[in-house]
Amino acid sequence: MDNVTSNEQLALQDEMNQTAIDAKENSAEVEAILSVETEEEATAEESTEELTNRYSALSRQELVSELRELCHNADYATLKSKPAVLRSVFNDKTNSERKEALAAFVAQGGNEEDFASEPDEQEREFYALYAEYKEKRQRHIEQQEKEKQENLEKKKTVLGELRELLQSEGSLKDIYDNFNAIQDKWKSIGAVPRSEINSLWENYRFLIEQFFDKVKISRELRDMGLKKNLDEKLALCERVEGLMLCESINDSFKQLQECHQQWKEIGPVPSDKNEEIWERFKTASDAVNRRRQEFYDKIKQEQADNLAAKIALCERLEEVLAATPETIKQWNEQTDKVNELFGLWKTIGSVAKSENEKIWEQFKKPIDLFFERKKEAFAKMKSEQEVNQNHKLELCAKAEAIAERCDWKKATAELIELQKEWKTIGYVPRKQSEKLWLRFRAACDKFFERKAENYKAQKSSEEENIAKKEAIIQEVKAFSFTEDKQKNLDTIKDFQRRWAEIGFISPNERQRLWEEFRAAIDAHFDKLQSDNMELNLNDFKARIDADKAEGNKAAVAREKKELQERIQKMQNDVLVWENNLGFLANSKQADLLKAEFEKKMEKTKSEIALLKAKLNILQKAEEDTNEQKK
């Protein structure tokens, strides 16, 4: 140990007094951090109710994808109840779909006893993934316990090194350097068994205090250590403040826990900065927690809105079923109304789990009673020919509905199926046979005449549409950015909107023009600073580029297929919603339903735009890969 003069001894004595004060302040801060950590551990994982609400908003395929992500990429230490809740929600949705399928089977005249349901591909894939997760989780727990025991021995070794340092002699600088190395080693060691945490910490703190008492470290070196700790804690404050911009709520919350763990490992800061820096860190942490709470409050509100919409449907169902049909036509009209309401029901999102079974029974029970009464009524009505006559009347109505549609490919396939079904129907009364056939044939002829006229009109306007699209391409190429980023983005969106509004062009010309237009648009997008959607696309593109660099073509192809399926599903949902809005009469309940569907359509269209942008990235990745092969 260095020899010191009397004056130096007095200075070191003053420093020892200050060290004792700082040790008490550091102790208070550690207790505060441990208290906050305890609260965070209690809320580190979403509650079962929050998880249930969030997962209930997903489809069965999305639940399978969520479990696959947890199984392959998740931190098993933070999963806890997630897979169990996933399994519960998946079972609820599977049972719900089976109930709906049963209701549809009965509605079509089948007997409930004859209904059979086998596990589908999604169910088999889900439980295969769940078994894989349980196996990996067990291996993870065993590995974690092994690592914690190893870390416990490492920390005991570090304590031994610190004790040896207290007995060593040498220059103050060498001792201080060794002390810093021991501190760094201590911080680098991971988690230990929880039962040993307090004991290790108390021993470590006691030896640290003994070290300061023994070596009487100079104020200058001590201030350097405090300054270093202050800089590290300032960096943590900035990191937590930056978490407010993180797109993923769960990722931001996980990173927050990591920041609190790092904060605990960092030593004391200057006493005049201690309260200020802790208040800044705590304020930023509270903001991240509030944002997470607001996110789950929003999910709860959406589920409450869905419940209100389903209650309105139940009330509308009561109105529809208030009258008792007397003729086959009236039964069929009432059946159509019930099926329309059932279709609307399936488009409404999930509700809170506590309300789901109750509202479903409230809606399903009247429908079951209705179809039971219909079955009994039809058994008493007329002969087989009259049933066949009604069957053909239904086909006529369906053909007439298809005759007014403009989704030519799908409508054509459906109409051909109706024609095949018509041939399988038996005899009807002679006086009605020719009349029904002429009606059905007229609907078919009308549709195919409209289809032919549509394609003829598309062909005649093709040259004009090509000229319009070439003009837009030149506008895009000539467009120069201003300093207003939002204005630039709005202008590019306007180009895309105008492009989409242009009518029919043959596939060969359409592909050529689209590639030229897409290249011009992409050139402008590269210049724009990323907003939330652009950040999403950039992250997505980076992931696709990584797959492409690794030669993982299967991942790119799989991603493309999933995007196309999601886009198609969302577009179909929007069409269904727009069609169903026309069936709603003017009433308080109907207005509520309309507002709900309009909000869903707006949100879905925004999601479709993002998915299409991602699809463009995948298409470009495939084109690049094909070009490299050439």
XYZ file of C-alpha atoms in Angstrom, residues 228-542:
315
model
C -18.533 6.794 -15.833
C -21.616 5.444 -14.044
C -23.479 8.681 -14.780
C -22.678 8.411 -18.498
C -23.899 4.795 -18.576
C -27.146 5.707 -16.817
C -27.698 8.679 -19.147
C -27.316 6.287 -22.096
C -29.924 3.984 -20.517
C -32.298 6.953 -20.088
C -31.949 7.790 -23.766
C -32.545 4.162 -24.741
C -35.735 3.936 -22.650
C -36.968 7.267 -24.036
C -36.379 5.880 -27.538
C -38.610 2.879 -26.796
C -41.661 5.123 -27.298
C -40.890 4.939 -31.036
C -40.629 1.149 -31.090
C -43.369 -0.324 -33.281
C -43.804 -3.527 -31.271
C -45.395 -3.050 -27.838
C -44.052 -6.403 -26.578
C -40.509 -5.752 -27.852
C -40.426 -2.308 -26.208
C -41.590 -3.787 -22.897
C -39.005 -6.583 -23.058
C -36.226 -4.063 -23.743
C -37.466 -1.991 -20.792
C -36.887 -4.956 -18.462
C -33.365 -5.346 -19.855
C -32.681 -1.637 -19.209
C -33.820 -1.961 -15.580
C -31.549 -4.972 -15.099
C -28.578 -3.020 -16.509
C -29.445 -0.007 -14.338
C -29.247 -2.180 -11.226
C -25.780 -3.434 -12.189
C -24.379 0.091 -12.674
C -22.777 1.667 -9.610
C -23.537 5.024 -7.906
C -23.445 8.442 -9.588
C -22.554 11.863 -8.107
C -24.929 12.544 -5.214
C -26.159 15.817 -6.736
C -27.228 13.910 -9.873
C -28.630 10.791 -8.218
C -32.241 11.910 -7.764
C -32.363 13.751 -11.086
C -31.097 10.817 -13.176
C -33.350 8.308 -11.386
C -36.414 10.537 -11.915
C -35.648 10.804 -15.631
C -35.249 7.026 -15.944
C -38.444 6.347 -13.980
C -40.443 8.927 -15.996
C -39.379 7.324 -19.295
C -40.222 3.850 -17.917
C -43.670 5.040 -16.815
C -44.304 6.421 -20.327
C -43.477 3.043 -21.943
C -45.776 1.252 -19.463
C -48.599 3.722 -20.121
C -48.241 3.185 -23.875
C -48.537 -0.575 -23.351
C -51.611 -0.130 -21.158
C -53.223 2.154 -23.762
C -52.603 -0.518 -26.419
C -54.526 -3.140 -24.442
C -57.226 -0.629 -23.562
C -57.711 -0.116 -27.302
C -58.146 -3.876 -27.822
C -60.724 -3.933 -25.034
C -62.582 -1.033 -26.665
C -62.626 -2.819 -30.037
C -64.018 -5.917 -28.352
C -66.663 -3.775 -26.642
C -67.621 -2.291 -30.035
C -67.828 -5.801 -31.506
C -70.093 -6.854 -28.642
C -72.386 -3.871 -29.297
C -72.530 -4.810 -32.994
C -73.411 -8.434 -32.169
C -76.105 -7.327 -29.730
C -77.570 -5.190 -32.521
C -77.566 -8.255 -34.814
C -79.409 -10.267 -32.149
C -82.056 -7.552 -31.954
C -82.361 -7.512 -35.747
C -82.695 -11.319 -35.721
C -85.603 -11.048 -33.281
C -87.343 -8.638 -35.678
C -86.798 -10.979 -38.640
C -88.135 -14.021 -36.771
C -91.122 -12.206 -35.243
C -93.405 -13.224 -38.138
C -94.331 -16.886 -38.724
C -94.067 -17.892 -42.436
C -97.032 -19.687 -43.992
C -95.812 -20.411 -47.522
C -92.640 -21.883 -48.990
C -91.750 -18.508 -50.464
C -92.087 -16.823 -47.080
C -89.967 -19.516 -45.461
C -87.291 -19.042 -48.107
C -87.358 -15.256 -47.775
C -86.994 -15.515 -44.028
C -84.196 -18.062 -44.479
C -82.343 -15.642 -46.759
C -82.613 -12.901 -44.138
C -81.337 -15.235 -41.427
C -78.404 -16.316 -43.615
C -77.587 -12.685 -44.372
C -77.475 -11.943 -40.656
C -75.358 -15.056 -40.090
C -72.930 -13.841 -42.784
C -72.735 -10.437 -41.093
C -72.072 -12.140 -37.753
C -69.016 -13.941 -39.130
C -67.496 -10.662 -40.361
C -67.585 -9.060 -36.893
C -64.419 -9.454 -34.820
C -64.001 -11.154 -31.464
C -65.431 -10.102 -28.110
C -64.130 -10.604 -24.586
C -63.912 -14.294 -23.683
C -66.255 -13.780 -20.733
C -68.983 -12.582 -23.138
C -68.292 -14.817 -26.133
C -70.317 -17.914 -25.202
C -73.229 -15.880 -23.879
C -73.667 -13.681 -26.970
C -73.185 -16.679 -29.294
C -75.954 -18.601 -27.540
C -78.183 -15.516 -27.684
C -77.713 -15.405 -31.467
C -77.618 -19.142 -32.199
C -80.584 -20.340 -30.147
C -83.277 -18.430 -32.168
C -81.647 -19.617 -35.409
C -81.721 -23.254 -34.255
C -85.382 -22.909 -33.271
C -86.167 -21.267 -36.607
C -84.649 -24.085 -38.634
C -86.375 -26.699 -36.480
C -89.738 -25.030 -37.183
C -88.893 -24.761 -40.877
C -88.017 -28.449 -41.043
C -91.323 -29.408 -39.424
C -93.276 -27.061 -41.706
C -91.691 -28.379 -44.900
C -92.434 -31.962 -43.863
C -96.141 -31.095 -43.885
C -96.300 -28.907 -46.979
C -96.190 -30.462 -50.389
C -95.083 -33.318 -52.511
C -91.653 -33.925 -53.978
C -92.557 -31.999 -57.126
C -93.429 -28.905 -55.146
C -90.115 -29.221 -53.287
C -88.322 -29.500 -56.635
C -90.236 -26.453 -57.842
C -89.027 -24.443 -54.850
C -85.517 -25.694 -55.460
C -85.603 -24.388 -59.001
C -87.077 -21.122 -57.800
C -84.063 -20.758 -55.507
C -81.713 -21.428 -58.404
C -83.535 -18.801 -60.464
C -83.091 -16.269 -57.660
C -79.402 -17.096 -57.337
C -78.901 -16.899 -61.115
C -80.661 -13.517 -61.186
C -78.421 -12.260 -58.384
C -75.331 -13.466 -60.245
C -76.599 -11.826 -63.442
C -76.152 -8.419 -61.781
C -72.608 -9.064 -60.532
C -69.387 -7.847 -62.116
C -66.831 -10.266 -60.584
C -66.902 -12.131 -63.895
C -64.630 -15.088 -63.203
C -66.109 -16.099 -59.881
C -69.667 -15.359 -60.999
C -69.196 -17.436 -64.185
C -68.006 -20.434 -62.169
C -70.939 -20.095 -59.779
C -73.445 -19.806 -62.638
C -72.044 -22.924 -64.342
C -72.408 -24.795 -61.045
C -76.024 -23.610 -60.870
C -76.635 -24.963 -64.385
C -75.183 -28.343 -63.371
C -77.297 -28.367 -60.237
C -80.418 -27.507 -62.296
C -79.968 -30.701 -64.341
C -79.889 -32.857 -61.204
C -83.277 -31.620 -59.931
C -86.268 -33.885 -60.548
C -89.639 -33.100 -62.124
C -91.774 -30.071 -61.259
C -95.485 -29.500 -62.135
C -95.868 -29.253 -65.923
C -97.530 -25.824 -65.871
C -94.496 -24.423 -63.998
C -91.673 -26.301 -65.757
C -91.388 -24.170 -68.919
C -91.949 -20.939 -66.998
C -89.145 -21.734 -64.558
C -86.787 -22.810 -67.329
C -87.371 -19.571 -69.297
C -86.735 -17.537 -66.158
C -83.538 -19.391 -65.357
C -82.338 -19.250 -68.966
C -83.109 -15.501 -69.166
C -80.929 -14.841 -66.089
C -78.060 -16.875 -67.573
C -78.353 -15.135 -70.961
C -78.413 -11.721 -69.293
C -75.228 -12.426 -67.374
C -73.267 -13.720 -70.370
C -74.512 -10.826 -72.547
C -73.339 -8.340 -69.890
C -70.032 -10.190 -69.628
C -69.503 -10.056 -73.419
C -70.393 -6.347 -73.533
C -68.002 -5.662 -70.684
C -65.063 -7.348 -72.406
C -65.957 -5.600 -75.652
C -65.979 -2.212 -73.905
C -62.683 -3.021 -72.192
C -61.060 -3.819 -75.538
C -62.304 -0.647 -77.202
C -60.946 1.546 -74.396
C -57.608 -0.278 -74.077
C -55.635 2.064 -76.362
C -56.913 5.106 -74.505
C -56.029 3.505 -71.159
C -52.501 2.673 -72.382
C -51.992 6.308 -73.360
C -53.219 7.470 -69.962
C -50.832 5.155 -68.112
C -47.859 6.145 -70.276
C -48.678 9.802 -69.529
C -48.681 9.095 -65.787
C -45.319 7.315 -66.088
C -43.828 10.424 -67.698
C -45.302 12.588 -64.910
C -43.744 10.339 -62.270
C -40.345 10.440 -63.963
C -40.513 14.225 -64.319
C -41.630 14.836 -60.726
C -39.054 16.553 -58.510
C -39.120 16.443 -54.727
C -39.869 19.546 -52.638
C -38.691 20.128 -49.080
C -42.135 19.114 -47.787
C -41.853 15.359 -47.184
C -45.580 14.878 -46.569
C -46.408 16.699 -49.785
C -43.949 14.476 -51.683
C -45.549 11.355 -50.202
C -49.069 12.619 -50.991
C -48.057 13.324 -54.599
C -46.689 9.798 -55.056
C -49.849 8.338 -53.509
C -51.911 10.429 -55.949
C -49.924 8.954 -58.859
C -50.741 5.466 -57.600
C -54.416 6.322 -57.094
C -54.749 7.736 -60.612
C -52.950 4.677 -61.998
C -55.371 2.304 -60.258
C -58.411 4.208 -61.565
C -57.487 3.551 -65.204
C -59.530 0.771 -66.807
C -58.797 -2.451 -68.691
C -55.458 -3.237 -70.393
C -54.439 -6.612 -71.847
C -52.026 -8.704 -69.701
C -48.953 -8.268 -71.942
C -49.196 -4.459 -72.076
C -50.283 -4.270 -68.446
C -47.133 -6.065 -67.243
C -44.817 -3.856 -69.300
C -46.461 -0.613 -68.137
C -46.623 -1.777 -64.528
C -42.912 -2.593 -64.386
C -42.007 0.828 -65.819
C -44.404 2.614 -63.464
C -43.248 0.614 -60.438
C -39.594 1.378 -61.193
C -40.330 5.116 -61.374
C -42.341 5.056 -58.129
C -39.683 3.004 -56.308
C -37.036 5.514 -57.355
C -39.006 8.241 -55.578
C -39.735 6.145 -52.517
C -35.987 5.622 -52.013
C -35.629 9.383 -51.487
C -38.302 9.698 -48.845
C -37.460 9.486 -45.152
C -39.209 6.551 -43.524
C -42.462 7.141 -41.637
C -44.155 4.329 -39.653
C -45.251 2.459 -42.752
C -41.891 2.984 -44.470
C -40.077 1.749 -41.363
C -42.210 -1.353 -41.547
C -41.382 -1.821 -45.232
C -37.654 -1.186 -44.671
C -37.552 -3.788 -41.900
C -39.443 -6.197 -44.118
C -37.141 -5.564 -47.059
C -34.065 -6.062 -44.869
